PDB file of C-alpha atoms and ligand atoms in Angstrom:
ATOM      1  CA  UNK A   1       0.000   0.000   0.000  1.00 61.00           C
ATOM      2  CA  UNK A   2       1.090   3.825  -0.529  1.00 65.00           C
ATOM      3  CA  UNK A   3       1.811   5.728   2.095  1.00 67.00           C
ATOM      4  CA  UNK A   4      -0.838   8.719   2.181  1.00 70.00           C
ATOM      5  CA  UNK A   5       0.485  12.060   1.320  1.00 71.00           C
ATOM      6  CA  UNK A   6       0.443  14.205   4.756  1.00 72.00           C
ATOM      7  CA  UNK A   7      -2.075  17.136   4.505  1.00 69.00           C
ATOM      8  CA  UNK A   8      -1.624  19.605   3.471  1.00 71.00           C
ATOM      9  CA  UNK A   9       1.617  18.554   1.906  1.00 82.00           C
ATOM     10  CA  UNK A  10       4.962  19.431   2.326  1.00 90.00           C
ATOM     11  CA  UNK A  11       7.376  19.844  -0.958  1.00 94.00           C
ATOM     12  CA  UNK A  12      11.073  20.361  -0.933  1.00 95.00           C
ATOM     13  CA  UNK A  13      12.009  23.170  -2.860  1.00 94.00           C
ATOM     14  CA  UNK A  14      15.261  21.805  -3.066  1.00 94.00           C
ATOM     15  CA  UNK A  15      14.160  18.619  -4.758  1.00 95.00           C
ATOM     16  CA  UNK A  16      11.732  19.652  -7.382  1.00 97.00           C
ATOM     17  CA  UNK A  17      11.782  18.070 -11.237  1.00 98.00           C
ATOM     18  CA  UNK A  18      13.473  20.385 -13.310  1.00 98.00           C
ATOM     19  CA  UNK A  19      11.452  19.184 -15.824  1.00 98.00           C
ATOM     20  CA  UNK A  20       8.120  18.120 -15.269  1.00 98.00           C
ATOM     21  CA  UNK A  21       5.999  16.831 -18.781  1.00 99.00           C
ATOM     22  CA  UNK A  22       2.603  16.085 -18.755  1.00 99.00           C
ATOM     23  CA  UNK A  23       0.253  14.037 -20.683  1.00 98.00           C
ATOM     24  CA  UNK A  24      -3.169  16.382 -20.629  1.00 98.00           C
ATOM     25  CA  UNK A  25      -5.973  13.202 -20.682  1.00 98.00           C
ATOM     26  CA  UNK A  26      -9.177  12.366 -19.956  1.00 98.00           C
ATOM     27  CA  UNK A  27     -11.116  16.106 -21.584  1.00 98.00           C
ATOM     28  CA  UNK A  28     -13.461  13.614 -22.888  1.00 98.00           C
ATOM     29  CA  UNK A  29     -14.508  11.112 -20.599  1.00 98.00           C
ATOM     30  CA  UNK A  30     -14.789  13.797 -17.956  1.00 98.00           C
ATOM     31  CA  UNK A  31     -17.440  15.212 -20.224  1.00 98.00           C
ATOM     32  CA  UNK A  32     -19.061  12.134 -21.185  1.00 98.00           C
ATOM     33  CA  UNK A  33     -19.718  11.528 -17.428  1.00 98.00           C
ATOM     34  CA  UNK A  34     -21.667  15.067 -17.060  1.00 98.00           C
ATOM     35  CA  UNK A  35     -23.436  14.731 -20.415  1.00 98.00           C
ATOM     36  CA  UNK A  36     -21.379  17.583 -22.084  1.00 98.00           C
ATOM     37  CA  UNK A  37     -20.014  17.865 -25.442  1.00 97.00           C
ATOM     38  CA  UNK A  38     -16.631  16.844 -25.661  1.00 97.00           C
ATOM     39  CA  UNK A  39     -15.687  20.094 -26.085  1.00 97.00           C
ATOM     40  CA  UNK A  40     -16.455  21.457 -23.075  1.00 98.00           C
ATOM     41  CA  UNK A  41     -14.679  18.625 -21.361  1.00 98.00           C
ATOM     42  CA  UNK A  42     -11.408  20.635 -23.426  1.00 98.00           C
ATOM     43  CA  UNK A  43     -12.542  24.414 -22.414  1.00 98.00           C
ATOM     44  CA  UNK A  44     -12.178  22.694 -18.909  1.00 98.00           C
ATOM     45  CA  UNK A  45      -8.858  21.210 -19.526  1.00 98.00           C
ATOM     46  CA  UNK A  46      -7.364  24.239 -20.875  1.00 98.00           C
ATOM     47  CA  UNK A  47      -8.581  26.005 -16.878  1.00 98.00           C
ATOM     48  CA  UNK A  48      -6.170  23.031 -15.686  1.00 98.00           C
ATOM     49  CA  UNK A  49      -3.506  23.708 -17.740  1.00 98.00           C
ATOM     50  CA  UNK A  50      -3.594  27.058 -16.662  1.00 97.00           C
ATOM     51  CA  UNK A  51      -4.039  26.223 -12.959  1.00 98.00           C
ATOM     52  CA  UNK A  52      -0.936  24.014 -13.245  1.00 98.00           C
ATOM     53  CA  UNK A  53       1.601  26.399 -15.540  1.00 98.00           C
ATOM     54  CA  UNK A  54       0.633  29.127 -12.820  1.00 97.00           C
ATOM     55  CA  UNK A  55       1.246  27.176  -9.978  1.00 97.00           C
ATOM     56  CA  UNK A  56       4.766  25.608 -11.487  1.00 98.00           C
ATOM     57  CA  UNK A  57       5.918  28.988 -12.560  1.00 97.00           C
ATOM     58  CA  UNK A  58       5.204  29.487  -8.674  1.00 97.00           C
ATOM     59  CA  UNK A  59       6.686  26.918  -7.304  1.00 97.00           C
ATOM     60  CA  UNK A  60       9.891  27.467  -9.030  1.00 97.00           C
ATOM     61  CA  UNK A  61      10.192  24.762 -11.944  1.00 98.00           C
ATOM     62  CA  UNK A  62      11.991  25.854 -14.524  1.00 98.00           C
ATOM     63  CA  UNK A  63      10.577  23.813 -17.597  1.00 98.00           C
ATOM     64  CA  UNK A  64       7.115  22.325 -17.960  1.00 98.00           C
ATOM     65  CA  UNK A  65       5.949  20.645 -21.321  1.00 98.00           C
ATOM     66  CA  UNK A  66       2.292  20.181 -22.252  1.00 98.00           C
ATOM     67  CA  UNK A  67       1.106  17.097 -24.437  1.00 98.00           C
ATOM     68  CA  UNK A  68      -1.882  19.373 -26.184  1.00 98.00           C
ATOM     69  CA  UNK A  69      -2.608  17.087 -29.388  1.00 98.00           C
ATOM     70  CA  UNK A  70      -0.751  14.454 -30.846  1.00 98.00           C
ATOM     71  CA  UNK A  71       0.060  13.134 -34.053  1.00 98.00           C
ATOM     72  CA  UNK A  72      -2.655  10.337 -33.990  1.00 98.00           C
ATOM     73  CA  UNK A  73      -4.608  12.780 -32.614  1.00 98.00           C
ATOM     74  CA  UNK A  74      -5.542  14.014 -36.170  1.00 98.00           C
ATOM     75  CA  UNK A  75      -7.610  10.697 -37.061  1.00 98.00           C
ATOM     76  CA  UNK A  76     -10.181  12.496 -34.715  1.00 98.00           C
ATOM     77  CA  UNK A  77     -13.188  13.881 -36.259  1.00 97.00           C
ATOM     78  CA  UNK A  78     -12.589  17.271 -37.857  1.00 98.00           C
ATOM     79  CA  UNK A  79     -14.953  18.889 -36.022  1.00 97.00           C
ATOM     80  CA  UNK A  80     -12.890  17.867 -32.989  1.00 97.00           C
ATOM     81  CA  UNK A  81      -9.790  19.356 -34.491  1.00 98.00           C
ATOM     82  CA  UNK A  82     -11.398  22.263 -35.923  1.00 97.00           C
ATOM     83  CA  UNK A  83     -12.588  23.085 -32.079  1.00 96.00           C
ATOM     84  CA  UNK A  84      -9.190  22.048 -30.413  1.00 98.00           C
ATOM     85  CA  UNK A  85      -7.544  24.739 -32.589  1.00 98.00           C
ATOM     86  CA  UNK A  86      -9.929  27.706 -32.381  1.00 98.00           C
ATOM     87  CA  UNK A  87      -9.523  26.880 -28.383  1.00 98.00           C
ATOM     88  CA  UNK A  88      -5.912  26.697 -28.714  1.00 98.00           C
ATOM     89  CA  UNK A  89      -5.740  29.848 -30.568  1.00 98.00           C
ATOM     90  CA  UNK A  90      -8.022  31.815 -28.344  1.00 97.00           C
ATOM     91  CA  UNK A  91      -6.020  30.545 -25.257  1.00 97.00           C
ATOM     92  CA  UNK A  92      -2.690  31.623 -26.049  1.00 98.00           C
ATOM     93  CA  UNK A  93      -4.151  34.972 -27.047  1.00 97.00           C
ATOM     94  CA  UNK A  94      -5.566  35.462 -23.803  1.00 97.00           C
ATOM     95  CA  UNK A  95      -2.171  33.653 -22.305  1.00 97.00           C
ATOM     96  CA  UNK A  96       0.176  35.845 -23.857  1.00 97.00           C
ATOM     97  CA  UNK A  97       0.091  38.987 -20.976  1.00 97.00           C
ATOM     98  CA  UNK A  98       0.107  36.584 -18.128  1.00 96.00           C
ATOM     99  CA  UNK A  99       3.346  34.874 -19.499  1.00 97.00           C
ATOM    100  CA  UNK A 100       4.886  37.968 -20.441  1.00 97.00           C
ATOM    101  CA  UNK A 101       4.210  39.709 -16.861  1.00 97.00           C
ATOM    102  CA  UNK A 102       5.895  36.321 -15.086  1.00 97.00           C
ATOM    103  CA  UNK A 103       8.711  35.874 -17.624  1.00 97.00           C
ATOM    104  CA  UNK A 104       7.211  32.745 -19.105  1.00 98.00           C
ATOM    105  CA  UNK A 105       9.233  31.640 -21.825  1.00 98.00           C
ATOM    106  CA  UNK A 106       6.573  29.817 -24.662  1.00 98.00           C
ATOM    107  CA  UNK A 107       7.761  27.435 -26.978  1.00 97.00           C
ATOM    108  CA  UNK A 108       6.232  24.703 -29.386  1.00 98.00           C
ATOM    109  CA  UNK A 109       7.322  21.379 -30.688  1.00 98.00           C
ATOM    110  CA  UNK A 110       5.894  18.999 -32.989  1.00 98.00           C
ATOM    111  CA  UNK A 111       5.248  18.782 -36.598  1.00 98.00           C
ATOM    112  CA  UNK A 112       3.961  22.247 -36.460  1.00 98.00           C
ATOM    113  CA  UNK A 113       3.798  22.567 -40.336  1.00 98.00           C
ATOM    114  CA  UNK A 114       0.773  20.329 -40.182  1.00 98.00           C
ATOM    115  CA  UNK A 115      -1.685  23.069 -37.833  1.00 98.00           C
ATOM    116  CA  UNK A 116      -3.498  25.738 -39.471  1.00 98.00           C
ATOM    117  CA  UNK A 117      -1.823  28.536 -40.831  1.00 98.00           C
ATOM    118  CA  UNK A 118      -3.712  30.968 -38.442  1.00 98.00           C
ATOM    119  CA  UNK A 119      -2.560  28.903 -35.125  1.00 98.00           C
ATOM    120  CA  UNK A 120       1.517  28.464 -36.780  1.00 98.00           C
ATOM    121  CA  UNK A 121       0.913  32.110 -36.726  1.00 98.00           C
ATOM    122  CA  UNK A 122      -0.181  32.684 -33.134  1.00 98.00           C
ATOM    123  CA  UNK A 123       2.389  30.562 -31.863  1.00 98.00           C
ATOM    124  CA  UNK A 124       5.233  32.261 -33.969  1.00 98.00           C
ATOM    125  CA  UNK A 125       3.958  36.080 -32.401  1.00 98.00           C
ATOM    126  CA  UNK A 126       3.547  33.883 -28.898  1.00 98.00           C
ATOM    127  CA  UNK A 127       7.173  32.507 -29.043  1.00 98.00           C
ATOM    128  CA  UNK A 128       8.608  36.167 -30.352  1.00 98.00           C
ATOM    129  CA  UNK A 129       6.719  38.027 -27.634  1.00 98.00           C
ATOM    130  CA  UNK A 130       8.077  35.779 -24.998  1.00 98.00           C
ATOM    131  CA  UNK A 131      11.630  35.263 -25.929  1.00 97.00           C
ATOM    132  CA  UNK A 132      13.194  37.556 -22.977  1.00 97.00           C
ATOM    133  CA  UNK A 133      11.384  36.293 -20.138  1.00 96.00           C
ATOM    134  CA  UNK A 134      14.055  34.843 -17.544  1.00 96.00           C
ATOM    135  CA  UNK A 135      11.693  32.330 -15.676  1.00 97.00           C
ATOM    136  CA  UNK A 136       9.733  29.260 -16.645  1.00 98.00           C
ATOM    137  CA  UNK A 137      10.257  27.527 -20.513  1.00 98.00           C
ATOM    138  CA  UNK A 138       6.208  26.429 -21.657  1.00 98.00           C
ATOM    139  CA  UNK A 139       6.446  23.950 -24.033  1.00 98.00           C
ATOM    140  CA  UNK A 140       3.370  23.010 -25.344  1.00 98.00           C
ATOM    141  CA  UNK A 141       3.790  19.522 -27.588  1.00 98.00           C
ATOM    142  CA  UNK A 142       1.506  19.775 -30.440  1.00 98.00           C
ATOM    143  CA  UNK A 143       1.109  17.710 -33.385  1.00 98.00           C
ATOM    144  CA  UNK A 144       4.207  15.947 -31.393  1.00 98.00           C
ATOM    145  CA  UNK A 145       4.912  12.030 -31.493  1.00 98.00           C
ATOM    146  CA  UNK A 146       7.753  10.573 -30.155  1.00 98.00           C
ATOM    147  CA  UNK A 147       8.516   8.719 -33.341  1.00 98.00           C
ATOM    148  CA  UNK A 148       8.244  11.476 -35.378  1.00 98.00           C
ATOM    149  CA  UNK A 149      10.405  13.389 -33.517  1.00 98.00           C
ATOM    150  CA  UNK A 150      13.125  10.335 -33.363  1.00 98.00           C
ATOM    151  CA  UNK A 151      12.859  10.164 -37.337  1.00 98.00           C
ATOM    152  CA  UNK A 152      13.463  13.341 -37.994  1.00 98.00           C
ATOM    153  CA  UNK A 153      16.421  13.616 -35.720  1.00 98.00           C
ATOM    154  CA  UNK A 154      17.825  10.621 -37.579  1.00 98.00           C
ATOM    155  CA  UNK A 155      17.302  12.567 -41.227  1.00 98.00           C
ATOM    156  CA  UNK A 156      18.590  16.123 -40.073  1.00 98.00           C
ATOM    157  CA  UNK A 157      21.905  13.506 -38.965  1.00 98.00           C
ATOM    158  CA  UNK A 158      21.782  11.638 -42.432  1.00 98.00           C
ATOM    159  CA  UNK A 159      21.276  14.601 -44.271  1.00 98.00           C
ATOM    160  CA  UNK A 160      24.474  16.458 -42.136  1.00 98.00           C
ATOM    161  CA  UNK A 161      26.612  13.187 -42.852  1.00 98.00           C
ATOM    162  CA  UNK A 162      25.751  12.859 -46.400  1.00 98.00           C
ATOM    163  CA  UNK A 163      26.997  16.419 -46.887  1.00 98.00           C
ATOM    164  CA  UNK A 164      30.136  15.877 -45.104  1.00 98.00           C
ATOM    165  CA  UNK A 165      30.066  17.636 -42.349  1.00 98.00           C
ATOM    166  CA  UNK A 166      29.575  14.780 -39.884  1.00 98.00           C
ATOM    167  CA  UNK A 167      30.902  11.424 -39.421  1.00 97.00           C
ATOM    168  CA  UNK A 168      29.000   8.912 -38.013  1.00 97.00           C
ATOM    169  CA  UNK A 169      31.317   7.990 -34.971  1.00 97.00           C
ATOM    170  CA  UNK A 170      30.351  11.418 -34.220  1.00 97.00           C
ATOM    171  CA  UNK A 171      26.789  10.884 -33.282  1.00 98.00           C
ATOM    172  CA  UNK A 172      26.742  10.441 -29.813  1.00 97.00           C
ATOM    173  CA  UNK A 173      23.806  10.928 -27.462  1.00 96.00           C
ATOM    174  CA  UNK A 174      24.060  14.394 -26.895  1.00 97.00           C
ATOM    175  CA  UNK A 175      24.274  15.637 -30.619  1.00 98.00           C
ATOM    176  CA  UNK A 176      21.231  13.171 -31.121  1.00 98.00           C
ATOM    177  CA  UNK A 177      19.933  15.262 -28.975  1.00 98.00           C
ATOM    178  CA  UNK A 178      20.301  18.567 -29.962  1.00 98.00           C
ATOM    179  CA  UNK A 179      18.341  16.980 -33.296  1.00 98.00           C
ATOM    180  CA  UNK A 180      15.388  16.085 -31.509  1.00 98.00           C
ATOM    181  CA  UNK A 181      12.413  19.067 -31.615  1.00 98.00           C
ATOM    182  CA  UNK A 182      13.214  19.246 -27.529  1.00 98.00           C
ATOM    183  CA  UNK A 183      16.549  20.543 -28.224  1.00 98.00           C
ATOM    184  CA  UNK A 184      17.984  23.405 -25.457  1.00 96.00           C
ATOM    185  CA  UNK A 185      15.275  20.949 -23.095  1.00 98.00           C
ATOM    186  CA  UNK A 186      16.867  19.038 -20.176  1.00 98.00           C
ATOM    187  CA  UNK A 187      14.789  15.244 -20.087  1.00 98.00           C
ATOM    188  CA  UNK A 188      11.850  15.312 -18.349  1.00 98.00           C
ATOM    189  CA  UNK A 189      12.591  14.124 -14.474  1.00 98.00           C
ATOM    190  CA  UNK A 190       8.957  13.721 -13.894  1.00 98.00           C
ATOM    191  CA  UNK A 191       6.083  12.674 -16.379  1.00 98.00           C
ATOM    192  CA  UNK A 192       2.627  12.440 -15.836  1.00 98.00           C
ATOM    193  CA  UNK A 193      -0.439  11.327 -17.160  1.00 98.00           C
ATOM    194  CA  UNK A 194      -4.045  11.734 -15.959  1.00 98.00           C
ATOM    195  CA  UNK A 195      -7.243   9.661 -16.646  1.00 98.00           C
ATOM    196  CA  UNK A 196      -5.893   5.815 -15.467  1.00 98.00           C
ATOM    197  CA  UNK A 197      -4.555   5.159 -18.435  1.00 98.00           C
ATOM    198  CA  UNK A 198      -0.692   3.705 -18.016  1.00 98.00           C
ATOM    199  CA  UNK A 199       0.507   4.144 -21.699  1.00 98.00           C
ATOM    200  CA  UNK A 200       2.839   7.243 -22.926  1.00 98.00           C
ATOM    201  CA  UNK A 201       1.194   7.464 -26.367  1.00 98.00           C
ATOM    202  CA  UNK A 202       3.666   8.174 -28.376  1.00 98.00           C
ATOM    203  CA  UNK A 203       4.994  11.036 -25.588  1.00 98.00           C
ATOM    204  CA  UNK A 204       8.780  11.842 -25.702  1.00 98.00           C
ATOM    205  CA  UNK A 205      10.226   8.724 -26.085  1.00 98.00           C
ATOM    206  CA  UNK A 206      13.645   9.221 -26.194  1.00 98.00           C
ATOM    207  CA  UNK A 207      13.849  12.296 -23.689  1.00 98.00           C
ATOM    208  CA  UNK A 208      11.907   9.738 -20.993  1.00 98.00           C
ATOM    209  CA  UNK A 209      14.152   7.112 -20.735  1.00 97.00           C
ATOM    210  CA  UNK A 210      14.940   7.962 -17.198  1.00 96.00           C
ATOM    211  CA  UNK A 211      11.633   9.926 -16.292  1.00 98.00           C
ATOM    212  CA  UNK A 212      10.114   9.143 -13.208  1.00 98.00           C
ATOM    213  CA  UNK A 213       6.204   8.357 -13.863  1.00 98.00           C
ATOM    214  CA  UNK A 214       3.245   9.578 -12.425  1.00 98.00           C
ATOM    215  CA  UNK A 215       0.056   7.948 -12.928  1.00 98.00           C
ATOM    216  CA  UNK A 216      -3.391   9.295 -11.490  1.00 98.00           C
ATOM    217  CA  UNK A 217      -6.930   7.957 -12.662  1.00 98.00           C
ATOM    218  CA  UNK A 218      -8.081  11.801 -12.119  1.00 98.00           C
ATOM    219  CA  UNK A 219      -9.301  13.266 -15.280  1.00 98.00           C
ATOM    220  CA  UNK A 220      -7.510  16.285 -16.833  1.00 98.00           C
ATOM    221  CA  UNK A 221     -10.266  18.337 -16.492  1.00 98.00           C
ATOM    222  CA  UNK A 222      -9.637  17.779 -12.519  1.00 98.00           C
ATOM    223  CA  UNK A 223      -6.241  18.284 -12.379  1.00 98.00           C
ATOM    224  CA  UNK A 224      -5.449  21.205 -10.391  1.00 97.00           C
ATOM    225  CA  UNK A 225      -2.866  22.484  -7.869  1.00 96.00           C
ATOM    226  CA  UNK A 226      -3.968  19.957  -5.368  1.00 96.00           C
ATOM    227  CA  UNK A 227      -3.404  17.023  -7.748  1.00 97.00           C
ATOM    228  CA  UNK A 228      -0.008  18.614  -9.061  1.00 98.00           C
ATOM    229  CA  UNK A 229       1.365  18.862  -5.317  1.00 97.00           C
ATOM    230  CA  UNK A 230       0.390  15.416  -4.707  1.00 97.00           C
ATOM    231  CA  UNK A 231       2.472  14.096  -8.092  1.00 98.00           C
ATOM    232  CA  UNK A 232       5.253  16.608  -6.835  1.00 98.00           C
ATOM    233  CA  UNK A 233       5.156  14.642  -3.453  1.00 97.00           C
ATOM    234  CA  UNK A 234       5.292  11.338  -5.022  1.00 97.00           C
ATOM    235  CA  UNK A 235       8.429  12.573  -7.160  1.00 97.00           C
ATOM    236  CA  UNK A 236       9.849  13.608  -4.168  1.00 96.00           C
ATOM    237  CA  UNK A 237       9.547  10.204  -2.452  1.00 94.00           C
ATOM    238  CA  UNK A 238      11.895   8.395  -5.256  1.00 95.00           C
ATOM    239  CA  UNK A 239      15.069   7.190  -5.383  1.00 90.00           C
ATOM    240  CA  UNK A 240      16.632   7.726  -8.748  1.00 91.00           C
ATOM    241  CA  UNK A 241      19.438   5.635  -9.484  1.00 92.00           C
ATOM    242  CA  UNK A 242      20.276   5.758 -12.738  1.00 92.00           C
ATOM    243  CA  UNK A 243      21.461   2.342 -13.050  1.00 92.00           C
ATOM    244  CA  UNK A 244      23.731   2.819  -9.767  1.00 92.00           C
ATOM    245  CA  UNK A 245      22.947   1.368  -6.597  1.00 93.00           C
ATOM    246  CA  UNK A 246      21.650   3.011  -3.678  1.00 94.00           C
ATOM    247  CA  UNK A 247      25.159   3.046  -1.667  1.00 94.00           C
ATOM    248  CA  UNK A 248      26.837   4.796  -4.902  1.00 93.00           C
ATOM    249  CA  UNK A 249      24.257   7.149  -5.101  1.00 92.00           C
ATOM    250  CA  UNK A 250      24.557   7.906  -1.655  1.00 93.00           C
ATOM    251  CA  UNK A 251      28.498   8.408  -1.616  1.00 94.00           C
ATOM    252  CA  UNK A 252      27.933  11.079  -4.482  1.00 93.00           C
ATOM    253  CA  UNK A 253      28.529   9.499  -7.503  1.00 91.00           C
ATOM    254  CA  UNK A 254      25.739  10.177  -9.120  1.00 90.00           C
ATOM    255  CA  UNK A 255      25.874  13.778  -8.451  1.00 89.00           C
ATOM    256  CA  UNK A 256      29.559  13.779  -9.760  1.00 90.00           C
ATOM    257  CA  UNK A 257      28.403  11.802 -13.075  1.00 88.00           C
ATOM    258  CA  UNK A 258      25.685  14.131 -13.903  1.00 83.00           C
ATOM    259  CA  UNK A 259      27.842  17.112 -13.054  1.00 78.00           C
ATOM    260  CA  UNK A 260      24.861  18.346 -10.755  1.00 59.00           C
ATOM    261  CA  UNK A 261      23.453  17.575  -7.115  1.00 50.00           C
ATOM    262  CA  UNK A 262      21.364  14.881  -7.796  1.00 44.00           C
ATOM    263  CA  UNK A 263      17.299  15.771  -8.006  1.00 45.00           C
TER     264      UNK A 263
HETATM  265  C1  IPE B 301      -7.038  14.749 -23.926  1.00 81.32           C
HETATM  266  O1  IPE B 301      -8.346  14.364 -23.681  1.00 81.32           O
HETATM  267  C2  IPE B 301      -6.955  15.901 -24.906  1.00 81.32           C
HETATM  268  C3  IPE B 301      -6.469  15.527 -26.239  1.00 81.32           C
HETATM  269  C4  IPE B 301      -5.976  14.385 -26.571  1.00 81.32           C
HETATM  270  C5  IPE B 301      -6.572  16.539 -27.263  1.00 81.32           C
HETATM  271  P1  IPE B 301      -9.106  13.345 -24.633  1.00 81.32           P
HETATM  272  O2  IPE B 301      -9.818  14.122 -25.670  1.00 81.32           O
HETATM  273  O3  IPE B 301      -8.189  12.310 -25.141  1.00 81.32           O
HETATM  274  O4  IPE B 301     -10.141  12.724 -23.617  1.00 81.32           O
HETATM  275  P2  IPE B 301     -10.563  11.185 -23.520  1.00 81.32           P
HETATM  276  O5  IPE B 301      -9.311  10.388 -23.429  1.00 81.32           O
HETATM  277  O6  IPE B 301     -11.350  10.894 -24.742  1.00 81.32           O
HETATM  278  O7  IPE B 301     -11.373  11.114 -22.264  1.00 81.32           O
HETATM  279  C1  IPE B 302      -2.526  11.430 -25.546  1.00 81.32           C
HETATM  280  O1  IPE B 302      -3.884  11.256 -25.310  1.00 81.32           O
HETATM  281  C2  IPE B 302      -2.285  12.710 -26.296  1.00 81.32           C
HETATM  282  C3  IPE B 302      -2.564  13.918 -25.545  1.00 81.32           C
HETATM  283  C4  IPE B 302      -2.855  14.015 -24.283  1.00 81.32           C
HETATM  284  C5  IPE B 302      -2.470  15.127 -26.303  1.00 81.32           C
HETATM  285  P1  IPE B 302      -4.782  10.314 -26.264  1.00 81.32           P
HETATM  286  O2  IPE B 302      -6.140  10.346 -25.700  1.00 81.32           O
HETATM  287  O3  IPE B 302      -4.621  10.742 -27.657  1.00 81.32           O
HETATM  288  O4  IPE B 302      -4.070   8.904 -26.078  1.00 81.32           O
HETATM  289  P2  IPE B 302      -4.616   7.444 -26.257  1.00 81.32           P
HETATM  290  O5  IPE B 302      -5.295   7.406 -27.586  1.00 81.32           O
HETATM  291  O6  IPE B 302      -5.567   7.173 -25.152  1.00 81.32           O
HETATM  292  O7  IPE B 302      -3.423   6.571 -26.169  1.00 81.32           O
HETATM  293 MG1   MG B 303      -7.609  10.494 -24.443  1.00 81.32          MG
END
């Protein structure tokens, strides 16, 4: 059994995720059960995403990364899409004054060539307008799968080899991942996902491979401080080895491998 989380809870401010990604689900379901639209089940998810970016920007994390719509996600019915956009849009209009005032720095990744013109144009003014700020990095991942992202890494590599100006003993992890769309992004320390579902969809792949996850059958919709704190808790709770064991982690090797104190 899990220990319960004391109330209210205490966090570390020492030992936050850098990097905390989250898979946004459940907009749907959590409509379903009220006898909404699905849409509204979304207007309500984008009020949690801006519960939780307010509330990490407070609590000091320095990069958060939103799973808004996936690749697969554009099998969905167009009139889905067609909403999910206009509510995009409209959000990061009304967005924009908040981030600027608390030095949020917005930034997209994905296949963004594949959204409406109107929305590649919103986030192009968002990401310009934002570009000083000194505090929090918003990534929202949009039209993003992890595959994607992986094969496109590999043919920016290719192409950069075929043209001579890389070997391949040169590829190591790190320039692999300066290829990936999340370049400039540390990997996430902490990932989760709402709704019950225990599945990463497709979610940063490579940048997860030593994520801590965080699973909570609480739709999106309901997500809110509380729930964050909670996950933030959890994370907090963890031993991270790395592959090492606990005595080496605990003699500082770990922090003297990764060059940092260890989160
Ligand atoms: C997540 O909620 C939002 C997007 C994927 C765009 P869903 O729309 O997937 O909600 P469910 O999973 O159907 O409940
Ligand atoms: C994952 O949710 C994508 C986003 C949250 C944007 P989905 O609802 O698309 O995932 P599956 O289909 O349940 O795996
Ligand atoms: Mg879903």
């Amino acid at each position: 059994m899990k220990p319960l989380p004391p109330s209210p809870l205490t966090l570390d401010p020492a030992r936050l995720p850098r990097h905390v990604a989250i898979i946004m689900d459940g907009n749907g379901r959590w409509a379903k059960q009220r006898g909404y639209p699905r849409m509204r089940g979304h207007a309500a998810g984008a009020e949690s995403a801006r519960a939780v970016i307010r509330e990490a920007r407070r609590l000091g994390i320095g990069y958060l990364t939103l799973f808004a719509f996936s690749e697969e996600n554009w099998q969905r019915p167009a009139r889905e899409i067609r909403t999910l956009m206009a509510l995009l849009k409209r959000y990061l209009r009304q967005e924009l004054r908040e981030m600027q005032e608390h030095g949020i720095v917005f930034n997209a990744i994905g296949n963004l060539a594949r959204l409406p013109a109107d929305v590649q144009e919103e986030l192009r003014r968002t990401r310009e307008a934002t570009q000083n700020g000194s505090g929090m990095v918003l990534t929202l991942a949009l039209s993003y799968g992890g595959r994607s992202d992986i094969l496109q890494a590999v043919q920016t590599l290719a192409r950069e080899v075929q043209a001579g100006r890389l070997s391949p003993d040169e590829i190591d992890a790190a320039r692999f991942a300066g290829a990936l769309y999340t370049a400039g992004l540390p990997d996430p320390d902490l990932v989760i996902r709402t709704s019950g579902e225990y599945r990463l969809s497709n979610f940063l792949l490579w940048q997860s491979a030593y994520a801590e996850l965080y699973f909570t059958p609480t739709y999106w919709p309901d997500f809110r401080e509380e729930e964050f704190h909670r996950a933030l808790w959890d994370y907090q709770r963890r031993d991270r080895r790395f592959g090492l064991t606990q005595e080496q982690v605990e003699s500082g090797l770990l922090a003297r491998l990764l060059g940092a104190p260890p989160r």
